[in-house]
Amino acid sequence: MTTPPAPTSPSLADLRELTPARVGLGRSGASLPTDALLSFTLDHARARDAVHAAFDVSGIAAGLAGLGITPLEVSSQAHSRRDYLRRPDLGRMLDSASRRSLETCGITTCPCAIVIGDGLSPTAVNVHAVELIRHLVPRLAADKIDAGAVIAASGARVALGDEIGAIVGARMLVLLIGERPGLSAPDSLGAYLTFAPRIGLTDADRNCISNIHHAGLSYAEAAFRISWLVREGLARQITGVALKDESGGGSSRNALPGCDKSDT
């Protein structure tokens, strides 16, 4: 009878195959190896570039036009990237012109509004928002839920969606926003869902689906989870800590009540 070989312990090389995290980088004297240092510097530069990238509203509008959607365009009170980063409070409030525009747009009630905000990674929104909506809208339609308003918001923090949703009378708000860039994912998109949005809500009142990017949650999986939460949130009239993701899709770490990667 042949004795089976003894199991071998996983090596650092095996671990590196399982995660983009920086593990087992080695050393050169008291420092990192040159390759590891250069890789870190490059990823750090990509993260900084993602924060300071321009929000391509015209490109997003053109992409949505191909889906038969014409978005409204609004801005927060953070009119420059400098203001946005130094004054988070300004990104949570519409400027006066945008508020008037929404109040006179003719939309006073809608079952579901979708807001596309630049957030802390405009790069993520520029790359992923249109494709995610391409997958999401048919799923909502299959549940007989109409995206009655689609709005592109510049200088947006998560809480800006509460004011927008309240003005257009949204029963459910889906906010797509660029998440805080990391060294392994500078272009990660997040989706925040809020039932009966209004000024003064907190992250405990929202559900968040995070890590939507090419190496993370796919568009199809994210759309499935978002549509499930929208349908169940409307039926139960809740979101946030009271609504758990029981869709059965993917890992629960990507759909958390009240999670915050976008800095509200």
Tab-separated table of C-alpha atoms in Angstrom:
chain	number	residue	atom	x	y	z
A	1	MET	CA	0.000	0.000	0.000
A	2	THR	CA	1.427	3.351	-1.054
A	3	THR	CA	1.679	5.981	1.651
A	4	PRO	CA	0.155	9.278	0.483
A	5	PRO	CA	2.570	12.188	0.439
A	6	ALA	CA	2.475	14.418	3.484
A	7	PRO	CA	0.561	17.636	2.931
A	8	THR	CA	2.732	20.662	2.339
A	9	SER	CA	2.171	24.001	3.975
A	10	PRO	CA	1.101	26.838	1.682
A	11	SER	CA	3.960	29.074	0.653
A	12	LEU	CA	4.009	32.855	0.423
A	13	ALA	CA	3.873	32.446	-3.346
A	14	ASP	CA	0.604	30.512	-2.940
A	15	LEU	CA	-0.797	33.277	-0.731
A	16	ARG	CA	0.135	35.965	-3.253
A	17	GLU	CA	-1.882	34.106	-5.876
A	18	LEU	CA	-5.011	34.485	-3.714
A	19	THR	CA	-4.921	38.200	-2.942
A	20	PRO	CA	-3.852	41.514	-4.466
A	21	ALA	CA	-2.710	42.596	-0.983
A	22	ARG	CA	0.977	43.226	-0.493
A	23	VAL	CA	2.183	40.141	1.360
A	24	GLY	CA	5.543	38.409	1.370
A	25	LEU	CA	7.284	41.147	-0.606
A	26	GLY	CA	10.711	40.214	0.633
A	27	ARG	CA	13.462	42.697	1.405
A	28	SER	CA	16.683	44.077	0.128
A	29	GLY	CA	18.798	44.824	3.170
A	30	ALA	CA	16.545	46.924	5.396
A	31	SER	CA	14.331	48.055	2.508
A	32	LEU	CA	11.814	46.710	0.045
A	33	PRO	CA	13.050	45.134	-3.184
A	34	THR	CA	13.111	47.572	-6.066
A	35	ASP	CA	10.244	45.858	-7.936
A	36	ALA	CA	7.986	45.986	-4.876
A	37	LEU	CA	8.804	49.649	-4.246
A	38	LEU	CA	8.152	50.630	-7.854
A	39	SER	CA	4.877	48.681	-7.873
A	40	PHE	CA	3.723	50.447	-4.692
A	41	THR	CA	4.674	53.850	-6.099
A	42	LEU	CA	2.765	53.170	-9.321
A	43	ASP	CA	-0.381	52.002	-7.517
A	44	HIS	CA	-0.224	55.000	-5.183
A	45	ALA	CA	-0.003	57.314	-8.201
A	46	ARG	CA	-2.999	55.588	-9.817
A	47	ALA	CA	-5.036	56.064	-6.639
A	48	ARG	CA	-4.150	59.765	-6.492
A	49	ASP	CA	-4.995	60.180	-10.181
A	50	ALA	CA	-8.382	58.529	-9.602
A	51	VAL	CA	-9.231	61.025	-6.855
A	52	HIS	CA	-8.329	64.010	-9.019
A	53	ALA	CA	-9.755	62.727	-12.327
A	54	ALA	CA	-12.390	64.783	-14.135
A	55	PHE	CA	-15.981	63.572	-13.979
A	56	ASP	CA	-16.908	62.806	-17.597
A	57	VAL	CA	-20.552	63.870	-17.484
A	58	SER	CA	-20.797	64.266	-21.272
A	59	GLY	CA	-19.357	60.786	-21.845
A	60	ILE	CA	-21.763	59.257	-19.339
A	61	ALA	CA	-24.679	61.130	-20.916
A	62	ALA	CA	-23.655	59.829	-24.351
A	63	GLY	CA	-23.452	56.271	-23.012
A	64	LEU	CA	-26.865	56.557	-21.390
A	65	ALA	CA	-28.311	57.984	-24.606
A	66	GLY	CA	-27.465	54.669	-26.226
A	67	LEU	CA	-29.752	53.056	-23.636
A	68	GLY	CA	-32.554	55.514	-24.356
A	69	ILE	CA	-31.903	57.462	-21.131
A	70	THR	CA	-31.441	61.214	-20.883
A	71	PRO	CA	-30.000	62.152	-17.489
A	72	LEU	CA	-30.612	65.369	-15.633
A	73	GLU	CA	-27.413	67.126	-14.562
A	74	VAL	CA	-26.907	68.728	-11.154
A	75	SER	CA	-24.014	69.898	-8.981
A	76	SER	CA	-23.299	70.064	-5.296
A	77	GLN	CA	-22.044	73.197	-3.584
A	78	ALA	CA	-18.477	71.880	-4.021
A	79	HIS	CA	-17.719	73.591	-7.325
A	80	SER	CA	-14.053	72.583	-7.497
A	81	ARG	CA	-12.166	69.399	-6.644
A	82	ARG	CA	-10.247	71.384	-4.049
A	83	ASP	CA	-13.476	72.383	-2.314
A	84	TYR	CA	-14.801	68.844	-2.603
A	85	LEU	CA	-11.808	67.320	-0.827
A	86	ARG	CA	-11.428	70.036	1.824
A	87	ARG	CA	-15.133	70.597	2.561
A	88	PRO	CA	-17.053	67.291	2.583
A	89	ASP	CA	-20.141	69.144	3.820
A	90	LEU	CA	-20.404	71.064	0.527
A	91	GLY	CA	-20.644	67.783	-1.388
A	92	ARG	CA	-23.760	66.840	0.593
A	93	MET	CA	-25.841	69.839	-0.529
A	94	LEU	CA	-27.140	70.870	-3.957
A	95	ASP	CA	-26.230	74.298	-5.219
A	96	SER	CA	-29.150	76.686	-5.641
A	97	ALA	CA	-29.307	76.410	-9.442
A	98	SER	CA	-29.424	72.616	-9.326
A	99	ARG	CA	-32.105	72.620	-6.663
A	100	ARG	CA	-34.270	74.977	-8.744
A	101	SER	CA	-33.660	72.830	-11.823
A	102	LEU	CA	-34.882	69.683	-10.057
A	103	GLU	CA	-37.852	71.458	-8.505
A	104	THR	CA	-39.007	72.602	-11.944
A	105	CYS	CA	-38.135	69.492	-13.967
A	106	GLY	CA	-41.668	68.112	-13.688
A	107	ILE	CA	-40.743	64.985	-11.714
A	108	THR	CA	-42.515	64.987	-8.372
A	109	THR	CA	-42.776	61.274	-7.744
A	110	CYS	CA	-41.038	58.158	-9.048
A	111	PRO	CA	-40.695	54.598	-7.778
A	112	CYS	CA	-36.919	54.523	-8.232
A	113	ALA	CA	-34.380	57.231	-9.009
A	114	ILE	CA	-30.791	56.512	-10.067
A	115	VAL	CA	-28.145	59.081	-9.215
A	116	ILE	CA	-24.642	58.853	-10.703
A	117	GLY	CA	-22.150	60.766	-8.561
A	118	ASP	CA	-18.404	61.203	-9.028
A	119	GLY	CA	-17.471	60.592	-5.383
A	120	LEU	CA	-13.859	59.988	-4.426
A	121	SER	CA	-13.057	58.136	-7.664
A	122	PRO	CA	-14.521	59.785	-10.766
A	123	THR	CA	-12.451	57.226	-12.697
A	124	ALA	CA	-14.636	54.419	-11.327
A	125	VAL	CA	-17.826	56.162	-12.375
A	126	ASN	CA	-16.503	57.053	-15.822
A	127	VAL	CA	-15.534	53.422	-16.446
A	128	HIS	CA	-18.341	51.431	-14.815
A	129	ALA	CA	-21.545	53.428	-14.310
A	130	VAL	CA	-23.069	53.122	-17.789
A	131	GLU	CA	-22.341	49.401	-18.073
A	132	LEU	CA	-23.828	48.729	-14.651
A	133	ILE	CA	-26.982	50.628	-15.597
A	134	ARG	CA	-27.124	48.640	-18.845
A	135	HIS	CA	-27.408	45.490	-16.717
A	136	LEU	CA	-29.575	47.004	-13.989
A	137	VAL	CA	-32.440	48.652	-15.879
A	138	PRO	CA	-33.719	45.418	-17.519
A	139	ARG	CA	-33.710	43.687	-14.119
A	140	LEU	CA	-35.732	46.511	-12.596
A	141	ALA	CA	-38.118	46.419	-15.555
A	142	ALA	CA	-38.597	42.666	-15.064
A	143	ASP	CA	-39.787	43.494	-11.535
A	144	LYS	CA	-42.054	46.232	-12.977
A	145	ILE	CA	-39.967	48.948	-11.344
A	146	ASP	CA	-39.446	52.061	-13.444
A	147	ALA	CA	-36.286	54.134	-13.118
A	148	GLY	CA	-38.299	57.324	-13.312
A	149	ALA	CA	-35.301	59.656	-13.035
A	150	VAL	CA	-31.601	59.299	-13.823
A	151	ILE	CA	-29.443	62.143	-12.546
A	152	ALA	CA	-25.720	62.856	-12.955
A	153	ALA	CA	-24.410	64.731	-9.919
A	154	SER	CA	-21.033	66.477	-9.891
A	155	GLY	CA	-19.140	66.990	-6.645
A	156	ALA	CA	-21.287	64.369	-4.950
A	157	ARG	CA	-20.977	62.780	-1.543
A	158	VAL	CA	-23.311	59.916	-0.648
A	159	ALA	CA	-25.701	62.102	1.336
A	160	LEU	CA	-26.342	64.346	-1.686
A	161	GLY	CA	-28.650	61.596	-2.939
A	162	ASP	CA	-30.982	62.181	0.007
A	163	GLU	CA	-31.733	65.745	-1.075
A	164	ILE	CA	-32.046	64.766	-4.739
A	165	GLY	CA	-34.343	61.855	-3.954
A	166	ALA	CA	-36.560	63.965	-1.726
A	167	ILE	CA	-37.033	66.625	-4.427
A	168	VAL	CA	-38.011	64.153	-7.165
A	169	GLY	CA	-40.189	62.137	-4.786
A	170	ALA	CA	-38.253	58.884	-5.112
A	171	ARG	CA	-39.567	55.964	-3.107
A	172	MET	CA	-36.194	54.270	-3.618
A	173	LEU	CA	-32.872	55.862	-4.458
A	174	VAL	CA	-29.941	54.037	-6.071
A	175	LEU	CA	-26.761	56.104	-5.878
A	176	LEU	CA	-23.788	54.930	-7.949
A	177	ILE	CA	-20.603	56.615	-6.738
A	178	GLY	CA	-16.842	56.224	-6.933
A	179	GLU	CA	-15.412	54.628	-3.808
A	180	ARG	CA	-12.326	55.782	-1.969
A	181	PRO	CA	-9.441	54.476	-4.133
A	182	GLY	CA	-7.201	51.752	-2.761
A	183	LEU	CA	-3.772	50.613	-3.861
A	184	SER	CA	-5.248	47.500	-5.472
A	185	ALA	CA	-8.469	49.038	-6.860
A	186	PRO	CA	-8.434	52.735	-7.815
A	187	ASP	CA	-11.614	52.340	-9.904
A	188	SER	CA	-14.052	50.647	-7.512
A	189	LEU	CA	-17.716	51.660	-7.828
A	190	GLY	CA	-20.220	51.539	-4.966
A	191	ALA	CA	-24.020	51.484	-4.972
A	192	TYR	CA	-26.009	52.954	-2.071
A	193	LEU	CA	-29.729	52.205	-1.735
A	194	THR	CA	-32.069	54.330	0.378
A	195	PHE	CA	-35.822	53.931	0.886
A	196	ALA	CA	-37.761	57.229	1.094
A	197	PRO	CA	-34.630	59.422	0.864
A	198	ARG	CA	-34.676	62.697	2.744
A	199	ILE	CA	-32.183	65.073	4.300
A	200	GLY	CA	-30.908	63.921	7.672
A	201	LEU	CA	-30.621	60.186	7.085
A	202	THR	CA	-27.458	58.349	8.118
A	203	ASP	CA	-25.514	55.403	6.729
A	204	ALA	CA	-27.543	53.122	8.991
A	205	ASP	CA	-30.514	53.883	6.720
A	206	ARG	CA	-28.761	52.703	3.547
A	207	ASN	CA	-27.589	49.458	2.013
A	208	CYS	CA	-24.270	49.449	0.199
A	209	ILE	CA	-22.924	47.162	-2.495
A	210	SER	CA	-19.211	47.778	-2.926
A	211	ASN	CA	-16.198	46.625	-4.935
A	212	ILE	CA	-17.836	46.806	-8.363
A	213	HIS	CA	-14.941	46.707	-10.837
A	214	HIS	CA	-13.266	44.363	-13.305
A	215	ALA	CA	-11.384	42.415	-10.632
A	216	GLY	CA	-14.234	42.586	-8.117
A	217	LEU	CA	-18.010	42.252	-8.310
A	218	SER	CA	-19.193	41.908	-11.927
A	219	TYR	CA	-21.852	44.134	-13.495
A	220	ALA	CA	-24.268	41.204	-13.761
A	221	GLU	CA	-23.813	40.181	-10.123
A	222	ALA	CA	-24.033	43.767	-8.874
A	223	ALA	CA	-27.198	44.392	-10.921
A	224	PHE	CA	-28.747	41.205	-9.536
A	225	ARG	CA	-28.050	42.249	-5.944
A	226	ILE	CA	-29.146	45.856	-6.453
A	227	SER	CA	-32.421	44.847	-8.102
A	228	TRP	CA	-33.130	42.369	-5.293
A	229	LEU	CA	-32.554	45.042	-2.655
A	230	VAL	CA	-34.670	47.568	-4.570
A	231	ARG	CA	-37.558	45.117	-4.932
A	232	GLU	CA	-37.441	43.944	-1.340
A	233	GLY	CA	-36.812	47.428	0.020
A	234	LEU	CA	-39.896	48.751	-1.747
A	235	ALA	CA	-42.006	45.781	-0.656
A	236	ARG	CA	-40.912	46.016	2.989
A	237	GLN	CA	-40.517	49.825	2.963
A	238	ILE	CA	-37.064	49.664	4.551
A	239	THR	CA	-33.368	49.814	3.757
A	240	GLY	CA	-30.251	49.889	5.912
A	241	VAL	CA	-29.667	47.778	8.989
A	242	ALA	CA	-33.284	46.540	8.866
A	243	LEU	CA	-32.807	44.997	5.404
A	244	LYS	CA	-30.352	42.123	5.062
A	245	ASP	CA	-29.192	40.911	1.672
A	246	GLU	CA	-30.808	37.501	1.264
A	247	SER	CA	-30.514	37.420	-2.513
A	248	GLY	CA	-28.127	34.474	-2.364
A	249	GLY	CA	-25.783	36.141	-4.843
A	250	GLY	CA	-22.063	36.324	-4.160
A	251	SER	CA	-20.312	37.055	-0.902
A	252	SER	CA	-22.164	38.987	1.764
A	253	ARG	CA	-19.100	41.177	2.347
A	254	ASN	CA	-19.976	43.101	-0.810
A	255	ALA	CA	-23.495	44.113	0.290
A	256	LEU	CA	-23.519	45.554	3.752
A	257	PRO	CA	-26.119	47.720	5.501
A	258	GLY	CA	-24.559	51.060	6.243
A	259	CYS	CA	-21.061	50.316	4.892
A	260	ASP	CA	-19.003	53.361	3.992
A	261	LYS	CA	-16.172	53.291	1.459
A	262	SER	CA	-17.130	56.550	-0.206
A	263	ASP	CA	-16.888	58.954	2.738
A	264	THR	CA	-20.384	60.352	3.073
